[in-house]
Amino acid sequence: MPVSTKPRVRFAPSPTGYLHVGGARTALFNWLFAKHEGGTLILRVEDTDVERNKPELVDGILVALKWLGVDWDEGPFFQSQRGEMYRAAAEKIFASGAGYACYCKPAAYAGGDYSAPKDEVEDEGDAEGPKAAKLAACPCRDMSADQLAAKEKEGLPRAIRFKTPRTGVTTFEDAVFGPREVQNGDIEDFVLLRSSGVPTYQLSVVVDDIDMRITHIIRGADHLSNTPKQVLIYHALGAQPPIFAHVPLILGADRTRLSKRHGATSVGSYADEGFLPEAFRNFLALLGWSTGDDSEYMRTPELVERFSLSGVSRTNAIFDRAKLEWYNTQYLQKPPVEEILPFVEAELKKAGLWQDAWGSSEQAWFARTVDLIRPRTRLLGDFTTWARAFFTDDFTYDVEAREKFWKDEKIAGMLGKLADALAALPEWNHDACDAASRAVAAAEGVKAGVLINATRVAIVGRAVAPPLFDTMVALSQDRVVARLQRAVAFLNSR
RNA sequence: GGCGCUAUGGUGCAACGGUUAGCACGCGGCCCUUUCAAGGCUGAAAUACGGGUUCGAUUCCCGUUAGCGCUACCA
């Protein structure tokens, strides 16, 4: 038996500037798997492409992972600092005969057009059919020692290609897609080491996964087709391939790859928009994975407990923002209020509305008020937009609310009477406010709702708010009376 | 073009040979009501198409179609 059966997994982003939601989901799956199994998560930055290797780009990813709550046990490691290992592995494969030197000029990127001319495709009688032409190996593969030496003498740059067997099959195990088998004849002689001495992804990923003793590779399904090449490298290096688990891709609403056109694609933008990390995790976890029953709202510990590769789907999923927002409402509303206080505090600070007393002497008030507001919130920003008046006297009267509830010209008079009645209350609580308000409405000969709605606009500036008398209690007697008087003055000045 | 993967309401998932095809989001209606939410009840909405296999297919097989991925000296 192996010394340790604890899995080792890794998340290996390339530093393209920010953490994409697809990458975030991959990171989360790795994290959930590691936590569930009591294994180890390693963070590795795949930055072999020197052009795009900028430290600040890595930073954005680390910040986003931290926000997401995905932490790692080892790393971050940087491939850009491990070049010697890859070169040594390439030379080893070359020396063993599993690879060969290639002196061809690098083919320019064709721009994705692989279609052959029509007549050529239809000409199937030809001995050199289209297929044979497509997979024609680089001529260097079969060059004689003399020819090779000549090329070398010319001083041509040398790349190392993998000498893919012409026959047979390559197999591997995928925890999501099942046992896989591909014809070696369908695999081209891919480059391991560029003529610049920089390894390709195919090589570096395998060398690192061997070196880091990775047991399960959980990554996007876009890597599924290239996996046989990597398995070939494992064998050439005398290593046992790990278990693969390819997770389906996340697409935009039009079923194409998620891009800016579909709205925000970076995790950071969701953080900025006022989503809670736990809501984001819950949502992401269920994109391409399910428990098997119909569980949806699962807090992170439950996600960890229930996560399993066997529940991962094979179909691409579409990123549905509406559902994400629903998850956010759940996490804004269901957990004990203490849990969301820090997030609301941060939001208030961002808006310049935070007062230190709310974190100390008035903490109970703050908690009660947040609890009062949160049933109607979808995003953290709601606390500083429509609920702004709970935290500052500096607010305006919403135009729509005015038109809806301040139409009647008797409103100003009624609000004035209410201000007086409320100011005279010896006790300030829900029922007292309720009784006083209804008494004023009755005296004025209007339905209670008319006064209540008008009052709401006066004290919070909006048509939308928590139940009025609870709101009054939260705001305090002095403030409510002052705001009513201010509203009267506003109405009379028109 | 080649190779591969996938296919259940608009979306995310269930049903892994036998169910009136279930749940959630979203959408509509009703209840509640002091605005708006929340909550409760409820409605519309799906097995891509065509062949098999089977007593019986959403489920297994084949084909078609569609989408996606890979096919770079990108990762």
PDB file of C-alpha atoms in Angstrom, chain A residues 94-317:
ATOM      1  CA  PHE A  94      14.881  12.984 -26.395  1.00  0.00           C
ATOM      2  CA  ALA A  95      17.735  10.803 -25.176  1.00  0.00           C
ATOM      3  CA  SER A  96      15.426   7.835 -24.629  1.00  0.00           C
ATOM      4  CA  GLY A  97      14.279   7.992 -28.226  1.00  0.00           C
ATOM      5  CA  ALA A  98      10.708   8.918 -27.340  1.00  0.00           C
ATOM      6  CA  GLY A  99      11.321  12.373 -28.717  1.00  0.00           C
ATOM      7  CA  TYR A 100      13.220  13.822 -31.630  1.00  0.00           C
ATOM      8  CA  ALA A 101      14.895  17.041 -32.680  1.00  0.00           C
ATOM      9  CA  CYS A 102      12.924  19.223 -35.049  1.00  0.00           C
ATOM     10  CA  TYR A 103      14.530  21.958 -37.123  1.00  0.00           C
ATOM     11  CA  CYS A 104      11.415  23.122 -38.952  1.00  0.00           C
ATOM     12  CA  LYS A 105      10.298  26.713 -38.886  1.00  0.00           C
ATOM     13  CA  PRO A 106       7.484  27.287 -36.408  1.00  0.00           C
ATOM     14  CA  ALA A 107       4.206  27.337 -38.323  1.00  0.00           C
ATOM     15  CA  ALA A 108       2.472  30.660 -38.097  1.00  0.00           C
ATOM     16  CA  TYR A 109      -0.866  30.583 -36.382  1.00  0.00           C
ATOM     17  CA  ALA A 110      -3.406  29.941 -39.099  1.00  0.00           C
ATOM     18  CA  GLY A 111      -6.209  31.837 -37.414  1.00  0.00           C
ATOM     19  CA  GLY A 112      -8.379  28.810 -36.864  1.00  0.00           C
ATOM     20  CA  ASP A 113      -9.145  28.014 -40.484  1.00  0.00           C
ATOM     21  CA  TYR A 114      -8.527  24.333 -40.926  1.00  0.00           C
ATOM     22  CA  SER A 115     -10.820  23.779 -43.869  1.00  0.00           C
ATOM     23  CA  ALA A 116      -9.140  22.273 -46.867  1.00  0.00           C
ATOM     24  CA  PRO A 117      -9.999  23.349 -50.429  1.00  0.00           C
ATOM     25  CA  LYS A 118     -13.194  21.651 -51.496  1.00  0.00           C
ATOM     26  CA  ASP A 119     -11.912  19.571 -54.379  1.00  0.00           C
ATOM     27  CA  GLU A 120      -9.115  18.271 -52.224  1.00  0.00           C
ATOM     28  CA  VAL A 121     -11.554  17.032 -49.620  1.00  0.00           C
ATOM     29  CA  GLU A 122     -13.705  15.238 -52.120  1.00  0.00           C
ATOM     30  CA  ASP A 123     -10.760  13.548 -53.758  1.00  0.00           C
ATOM     31  CA  GLU A 124     -10.809  10.422 -51.698  1.00  0.00           C
ATOM     32  CA  GLY A 125      -9.369   8.153 -54.353  1.00  0.00           C
ATOM     33  CA  ASP A 126      -5.965   9.634 -53.908  1.00  0.00           C
ATOM     34  CA  ALA A 127      -3.445   7.506 -52.090  1.00  0.00           C
ATOM     35  CA  GLU A 128      -2.445  10.448 -49.949  1.00  0.00           C
ATOM     36  CA  GLY A 129      -5.944  11.199 -48.648  1.00  0.00           C
ATOM     37  CA  PRO A 130      -6.797  14.370 -46.746  1.00  0.00           C
ATOM     38  CA  LYS A 131      -6.402  12.628 -43.424  1.00  0.00           C
ATOM     39  CA  ALA A 132      -2.927  11.388 -44.209  1.00  0.00           C
ATOM     40  CA  ALA A 133      -1.969  14.870 -45.305  1.00  0.00           C
ATOM     41  CA  LYS A 134      -3.292  16.406 -42.109  1.00  0.00           C
ATOM     42  CA  LEU A 135      -1.319  14.254 -39.748  1.00  0.00           C
ATOM     43  CA  ALA A 136       1.819  14.112 -41.847  1.00  0.00           C
ATOM     44  CA  ALA A 137       4.680  14.075 -39.415  1.00  0.00           C
ATOM     45  CA  CYS A 138       7.396  16.605 -39.412  1.00  0.00           C
ATOM     46  CA  PRO A 139      10.145  15.419 -41.795  1.00  0.00           C
ATOM     47  CA  CYS A 140      12.704  15.588 -39.011  1.00  0.00           C
ATOM     48  CA  ARG A 141      11.120  12.532 -37.425  1.00  0.00           C
ATOM     49  CA  ASP A 142      12.718  10.178 -39.896  1.00  0.00           C
ATOM     50  CA  MET A 143      15.899  11.991 -40.744  1.00  0.00           C
ATOM     51  CA  SER A 144      19.103  10.072 -40.780  1.00  0.00           C
ATOM     52  CA  ALA A 145      21.910  10.843 -38.401  1.00  0.00           C
ATOM     53  CA  ASP A 146      23.783  12.537 -41.262  1.00  0.00           C
ATOM     54  CA  GLN A 147      20.872  14.765 -42.184  1.00  0.00           C
ATOM     55  CA  LEU A 148      20.397  15.721 -38.550  1.00  0.00           C
ATOM     56  CA  ALA A 149      24.038  16.545 -38.187  1.00  0.00           C
ATOM     57  CA  ALA A 150      23.830  18.723 -41.261  1.00  0.00           C
ATOM     58  CA  LYS A 151      20.914  20.664 -39.858  1.00  0.00           C
ATOM     59  CA  GLU A 152      22.745  21.043 -36.615  1.00  0.00           C
ATOM     60  CA  LYS A 153      25.767  22.379 -38.449  1.00  0.00           C
ATOM     61  CA  GLU A 154      23.632  24.985 -40.193  1.00  0.00           C
ATOM     62  CA  GLY A 155      22.985  26.364 -36.737  1.00  0.00           C
ATOM     63  CA  LEU A 156      19.231  25.933 -37.081  1.00  0.00           C
ATOM     64  CA  PRO A 157      17.275  26.286 -33.821  1.00  0.00           C
ATOM     65  CA  ARG A 158      16.160  22.962 -32.476  1.00  0.00           C
ATOM     66  CA  ALA A 159      12.824  22.119 -30.898  1.00  0.00           C
ATOM     67  CA  ILE A 160      12.039  18.759 -29.338  1.00  0.00           C
ATOM     68  CA  ARG A 161       8.936  16.948 -30.493  1.00  0.00           C
ATOM     69  CA  PHE A 162       7.298  13.897 -29.049  1.00  0.00           C
ATOM     70  CA  LYS A 163       7.623  10.851 -31.280  1.00  0.00           C
ATOM     71  CA  THR A 164       4.045   9.618 -31.055  1.00  0.00           C
ATOM     72  CA  PRO A 165       3.683   5.924 -31.835  1.00  0.00           C
ATOM     73  CA  ARG A 166       2.006   5.359 -35.195  1.00  0.00           C
ATOM     74  CA  THR A 167      -0.073   2.483 -33.925  1.00  0.00           C
ATOM     75  CA  GLY A 168      -1.817   1.398 -30.791  1.00  0.00           C
ATOM     76  CA  VAL A 169      -4.016   3.303 -28.390  1.00  0.00           C
ATOM     77  CA  THR A 170      -3.514   5.518 -25.393  1.00  0.00           C
ATOM     78  CA  THR A 171      -5.889   5.103 -22.485  1.00  0.00           C
ATOM     79  CA  PHE A 172      -6.599   6.907 -19.278  1.00  0.00           C
ATOM     80  CA  GLU A 173      -9.217   7.102 -16.595  1.00  0.00           C
ATOM     81  CA  ASP A 174     -11.491  10.085 -16.237  1.00  0.00           C
ATOM     82  CA  ALA A 175     -13.613  10.308 -13.112  1.00  0.00           C
ATOM     83  CA  VAL A 176     -16.231  12.292 -14.986  1.00  0.00           C
ATOM     84  CA  PHE A 177     -16.118  10.970 -18.541  1.00  0.00           C
ATOM     85  CA  GLY A 178     -15.183   7.405 -17.747  1.00  0.00           C
ATOM     86  CA  PRO A 179     -12.441   5.292 -19.313  1.00  0.00           C
ATOM     87  CA  ARG A 180     -10.970   6.978 -22.380  1.00  0.00           C
ATOM     88  CA  GLU A 181      -9.198   5.480 -25.329  1.00  0.00           C
ATOM     89  CA  VAL A 182      -7.745   7.271 -28.339  1.00  0.00           C
ATOM     90  CA  GLN A 183      -5.903   6.030 -31.408  1.00  0.00           C
ATOM     91  CA  ASN A 184      -2.274   7.061 -31.368  1.00  0.00           C
ATOM     92  CA  GLY A 185      -2.608   7.616 -35.088  1.00  0.00           C
ATOM     93  CA  ASP A 186      -4.849  10.587 -34.296  1.00  0.00           C
ATOM     94  CA  ILE A 187      -2.216  12.273 -32.178  1.00  0.00           C
ATOM     95  CA  GLU A 188       0.312  14.453 -33.948  1.00  0.00           C
ATOM     96  CA  ASP A 189       3.961  14.816 -33.011  1.00  0.00           C
ATOM     97  CA  PHE A 190       3.529  17.733 -30.645  1.00  0.00           C
ATOM     98  CA  VAL A 191       6.282  20.006 -29.448  1.00  0.00           C
ATOM     99  CA  LEU A 192       7.685  19.455 -25.959  1.00  0.00           C
ATOM    100  CA  LEU A 193      10.419  22.054 -25.898  1.00  0.00           C
ATOM    101  CA  ARG A 194      10.360  25.139 -28.064  1.00  0.00           C
ATOM    102  CA  SER A 195      13.421  26.120 -30.009  1.00  0.00           C
ATOM    103  CA  SER A 196      13.741  28.945 -27.488  1.00  0.00           C
ATOM    104  CA  GLY A 197      14.256  26.369 -24.753  1.00  0.00           C
ATOM    105  CA  VAL A 198      10.919  27.197 -23.178  1.00  0.00           C
ATOM    106  CA  PRO A 199       8.685  24.173 -22.565  1.00  0.00           C
ATOM    107  CA  THR A 200       5.173  23.943 -23.941  1.00  0.00           C
ATOM    108  CA  TYR A 201       2.190  23.591 -21.676  1.00  0.00           C
ATOM    109  CA  GLN A 202       1.913  19.884 -22.425  1.00  0.00           C
ATOM    110  CA  LEU A 203       5.360  19.220 -21.038  1.00  0.00           C
ATOM    111  CA  SER A 204       5.442  21.580 -18.086  1.00  0.00           C
ATOM    112  CA  VAL A 205       2.069  20.510 -16.810  1.00  0.00           C
ATOM    113  CA  VAL A 206       3.112  16.870 -16.711  1.00  0.00           C
ATOM    114  CA  VAL A 207       6.524  17.503 -15.225  1.00  0.00           C
ATOM    115  CA  ASP A 208       4.987  19.601 -12.465  1.00  0.00           C
ATOM    116  CA  ASP A 209       2.175  17.209 -11.748  1.00  0.00           C
ATOM    117  CA  ILE A 210       4.709  14.405 -11.390  1.00  0.00           C
ATOM    118  CA  ASP A 211       7.027  16.513  -9.256  1.00  0.00           C
ATOM    119  CA  MET A 212       4.186  17.689  -7.029  1.00  0.00           C
ATOM    120  CA  ARG A 213       2.831  14.148  -6.725  1.00  0.00           C
ATOM    121  CA  ILE A 214      -0.603  15.163  -7.936  1.00  0.00           C
ATOM    122  CA  THR A 215      -3.092  12.324  -7.619  1.00  0.00           C
ATOM    123  CA  HIS A 216      -6.190  13.886  -9.213  1.00  0.00           C
ATOM    124  CA  ILE A 217      -6.247  16.446 -11.961  1.00  0.00           C
ATOM    125  CA  ILE A 218      -9.507  18.366 -11.804  1.00  0.00           C
ATOM    126  CA  ARG A 219      -9.682  20.882 -14.628  1.00  0.00           C
ATOM    127  CA  GLY A 220     -11.845  22.207 -17.447  1.00  0.00           C
ATOM    128  CA  ALA A 221     -13.082  19.875 -20.165  1.00  0.00           C
ATOM    129  CA  ASP A 222     -11.252  21.977 -22.734  1.00  0.00           C
ATOM    130  CA  HIS A 223      -8.231  19.909 -21.711  1.00  0.00           C
ATOM    131  CA  LEU A 224      -9.886  16.575 -22.376  1.00  0.00           C
ATOM    132  CA  SER A 225      -8.702  16.283 -25.962  1.00  0.00           C
ATOM    133  CA  ASN A 226      -5.109  17.016 -25.057  1.00  0.00           C
ATOM    134  CA  THR A 227      -4.950  14.592 -22.192  1.00  0.00           C
ATOM    135  CA  PRO A 228      -3.737  11.638 -24.297  1.00  0.00           C
ATOM    136  CA  LYS A 229      -0.646  13.641 -25.203  1.00  0.00           C
ATOM    137  CA  GLN A 230       0.055  14.172 -21.549  1.00  0.00           C
ATOM    138  CA  VAL A 231      -0.487  10.509 -20.762  1.00  0.00           C
ATOM    139  CA  LEU A 232       2.084   9.712 -23.428  1.00  0.00           C
ATOM    140  CA  ILE A 233       4.524  12.032 -21.668  1.00  0.00           C
ATOM    141  CA  TYR A 234       3.870  10.375 -18.301  1.00  0.00           C
ATOM    142  CA  HIS A 235       4.786   7.033 -19.811  1.00  0.00           C
ATOM    143  CA  ALA A 236       7.872   8.414 -21.539  1.00  0.00           C
ATOM    144  CA  LEU A 237       8.996   9.781 -18.198  1.00  0.00           C
ATOM    145  CA  GLY A 238       8.316   6.471 -16.507  1.00  0.00           C
ATOM    146  CA  ALA A 239       5.556   7.884 -14.341  1.00  0.00           C
ATOM    147  CA  GLN A 240       2.091   6.681 -13.535  1.00  0.00           C
ATOM    148  CA  PRO A 241      -0.623   9.070 -14.778  1.00  0.00           C
ATOM    149  CA  PRO A 242      -3.012  10.346 -12.105  1.00  0.00           C
ATOM    150  CA  ILE A 243      -6.802  10.187 -12.175  1.00  0.00           C
ATOM    151  CA  PHE A 244      -8.266  12.859 -14.403  1.00  0.00           C
ATOM    152  CA  ALA A 245     -11.561  14.635 -13.788  1.00  0.00           C
ATOM    153  CA  HIS A 246     -12.612  16.981 -16.542  1.00  0.00           C
ATOM    154  CA  VAL A 247     -15.415  19.303 -15.589  1.00  0.00           C
ATOM    155  CA  PRO A 248     -17.749  20.752 -18.210  1.00  0.00           C
ATOM    156  CA  LEU A 249     -17.359  24.304 -19.375  1.00  0.00           C
ATOM    157  CA  ILE A 250     -19.374  27.330 -18.341  1.00  0.00           C
ATOM    158  CA  LEU A 251     -20.976  29.142 -21.243  1.00  0.00           C
ATOM    159  CA  GLY A 252     -22.763  32.439 -21.766  1.00  0.00           C
ATOM    160  CA  ALA A 253     -26.493  32.794 -22.380  1.00  0.00           C
ATOM    161  CA  ASP A 254     -26.003  32.223 -26.117  1.00  0.00           C
ATOM    162  CA  ARG A 255     -24.172  28.954 -25.469  1.00  0.00           C
ATOM    163  CA  THR A 256     -20.855  30.319 -26.604  1.00  0.00           C
ATOM    164  CA  ARG A 257     -17.814  30.609 -24.439  1.00  0.00           C
ATOM    165  CA  LEU A 258     -18.340  33.046 -21.601  1.00  0.00           C
ATOM    166  CA  SER A 259     -16.942  36.444 -22.534  1.00  0.00           C
ATOM    167  CA  LYS A 260     -17.360  40.115 -21.750  1.00  0.00           C
ATOM    168  CA  ARG A 261     -20.334  40.249 -24.072  1.00  0.00           C
ATOM    169  CA  HIS A 262     -22.262  38.187 -21.553  1.00  0.00           C
ATOM    170  CA  GLY A 263     -21.603  40.635 -18.755  1.00  0.00           C
ATOM    171  CA  ALA A 264     -19.090  40.326 -15.988  1.00  0.00           C
ATOM    172  CA  THR A 265     -16.770  37.345 -16.251  1.00  0.00           C
ATOM    173  CA  SER A 266     -14.329  38.056 -13.470  1.00  0.00           C
ATOM    174  CA  VAL A 267     -14.868  37.040  -9.897  1.00  0.00           C
ATOM    175  CA  GLY A 268     -13.723  40.446  -8.744  1.00  0.00           C
ATOM    176  CA  SER A 269     -16.577  42.180 -10.459  1.00  0.00           C
ATOM    177  CA  TYR A 270     -19.086  40.051  -8.581  1.00  0.00           C
ATOM    178  CA  ALA A 271     -17.357  40.919  -5.342  1.00  0.00           C
ATOM    179  CA  ASP A 272     -17.623  44.589  -6.255  1.00  0.00           C
ATOM    180  CA  GLU A 273     -21.250  44.237  -7.186  1.00  0.00           C
ATOM    181  CA  GLY A 274     -22.202  43.134  -3.722  1.00  0.00           C
ATOM    182  CA  PHE A 275     -22.398  39.376  -3.917  1.00  0.00           C
ATOM    183  CA  LEU A 276     -21.485  37.374  -0.842  1.00  0.00           C
ATOM    184  CA  PRO A 277     -18.664  34.869  -1.294  1.00  0.00           C
ATOM    185  CA  GLU A 278     -20.625  32.040   0.229  1.00  0.00           C
ATOM    186  CA  ALA A 279     -23.537  32.647  -2.125  1.00  0.00           C
ATOM    187  CA  PHE A 280     -21.120  32.658  -5.023  1.00  0.00           C
ATOM    188  CA  ARG A 281     -19.601  29.389  -3.855  1.00  0.00           C
ATOM    189  CA  ASN A 282     -22.986  27.734  -3.496  1.00  0.00           C
ATOM    190  CA  PHE A 283     -24.023  28.884  -6.951  1.00  0.00           C
ATOM    191  CA  LEU A 284     -20.755  27.867  -8.588  1.00  0.00           C
ATOM    192  CA  ALA A 285     -20.702  24.489  -6.879  1.00  0.00           C
ATOM    193  CA  LEU A 286     -24.022  23.598  -8.448  1.00  0.00           C
ATOM    194  CA  LEU A 287     -22.930  24.585 -11.945  1.00  0.00           C
ATOM    195  CA  GLY A 288     -21.932  21.186 -13.211  1.00  0.00           C
ATOM    196  CA  TRP A 289     -22.304  19.299  -9.990  1.00  0.00           C
ATOM    197  CA  SER A 290     -25.211  18.073  -7.934  1.00  0.00           C
ATOM    198  CA  THR A 291     -25.797  15.933  -4.896  1.00  0.00           C
ATOM    199  CA  GLY A 292     -28.203  13.630  -6.664  1.00  0.00           C
ATOM    200  CA  ASP A 293     -31.186  14.832  -4.715  1.00  0.00           C
ATOM    201  CA  ASP A 294     -32.631  18.304  -5.124  1.00  0.00           C
ATOM    202  CA  SER A 295     -30.527  20.133  -2.543  1.00  0.00           C
ATOM    203  CA  GLU A 296     -29.802  23.707  -3.541  1.00  0.00           C
ATOM    204  CA  TYR A 297     -29.166  25.904  -0.555  1.00  0.00           C
ATOM    205  CA  MET A 298     -26.112  24.320   0.987  1.00  0.00           C
ATOM    206  CA  ARG A 299     -23.764  26.195   3.232  1.00  0.00           C
ATOM    207  CA  THR A 300     -20.077  25.667   2.653  1.00  0.00           C
ATOM    208  CA  PRO A 301     -19.500  22.934   5.269  1.00  0.00           C
ATOM    209  CA  GLU A 302     -22.318  20.941   3.726  1.00  0.00           C
ATOM    210  CA  LEU A 303     -20.847  21.458   0.282  1.00  0.00           C
ATOM    211  CA  VAL A 304     -17.546  20.099   1.539  1.00  0.00           C
ATOM    212  CA  GLU A 305     -19.230  17.153   3.179  1.00  0.00           C
ATOM    213  CA  ARG A 306     -21.279  16.216   0.147  1.00  0.00           C
ATOM    214  CA  PHE A 307     -18.921  16.988  -2.709  1.00  0.00           C
ATOM    215  CA  SER A 308     -17.996  14.092  -4.918  1.00  0.00           C
ATOM    216  CA  LEU A 309     -16.513  13.771  -8.380  1.00  0.00           C
ATOM    217  CA  SER A 310     -19.188  11.233  -9.185  1.00  0.00           C
ATOM    218  CA  GLY A 311     -21.812  13.952  -9.085  1.00  0.00           C
ATOM    219  CA  VAL A 312     -20.096  16.054 -11.721  1.00  0.00           C
ATOM    220  CA  SER A 313     -22.088  16.445 -14.914  1.00  0.00           C
ATOM    221  CA  ARG A 314     -20.776  16.029 -18.459  1.00  0.00           C
ATOM    222  CA  THR A 315     -22.767  18.799 -20.058  1.00  0.00           C
ATOM    223  CA  ASN A 316     -21.733  22.399 -20.406  1.00  0.00           C
ATOM    224  CA  ALA A 317     -23.626  24.805 -18.195  1.00  0.00           C
TER     225      ALA A 317
END
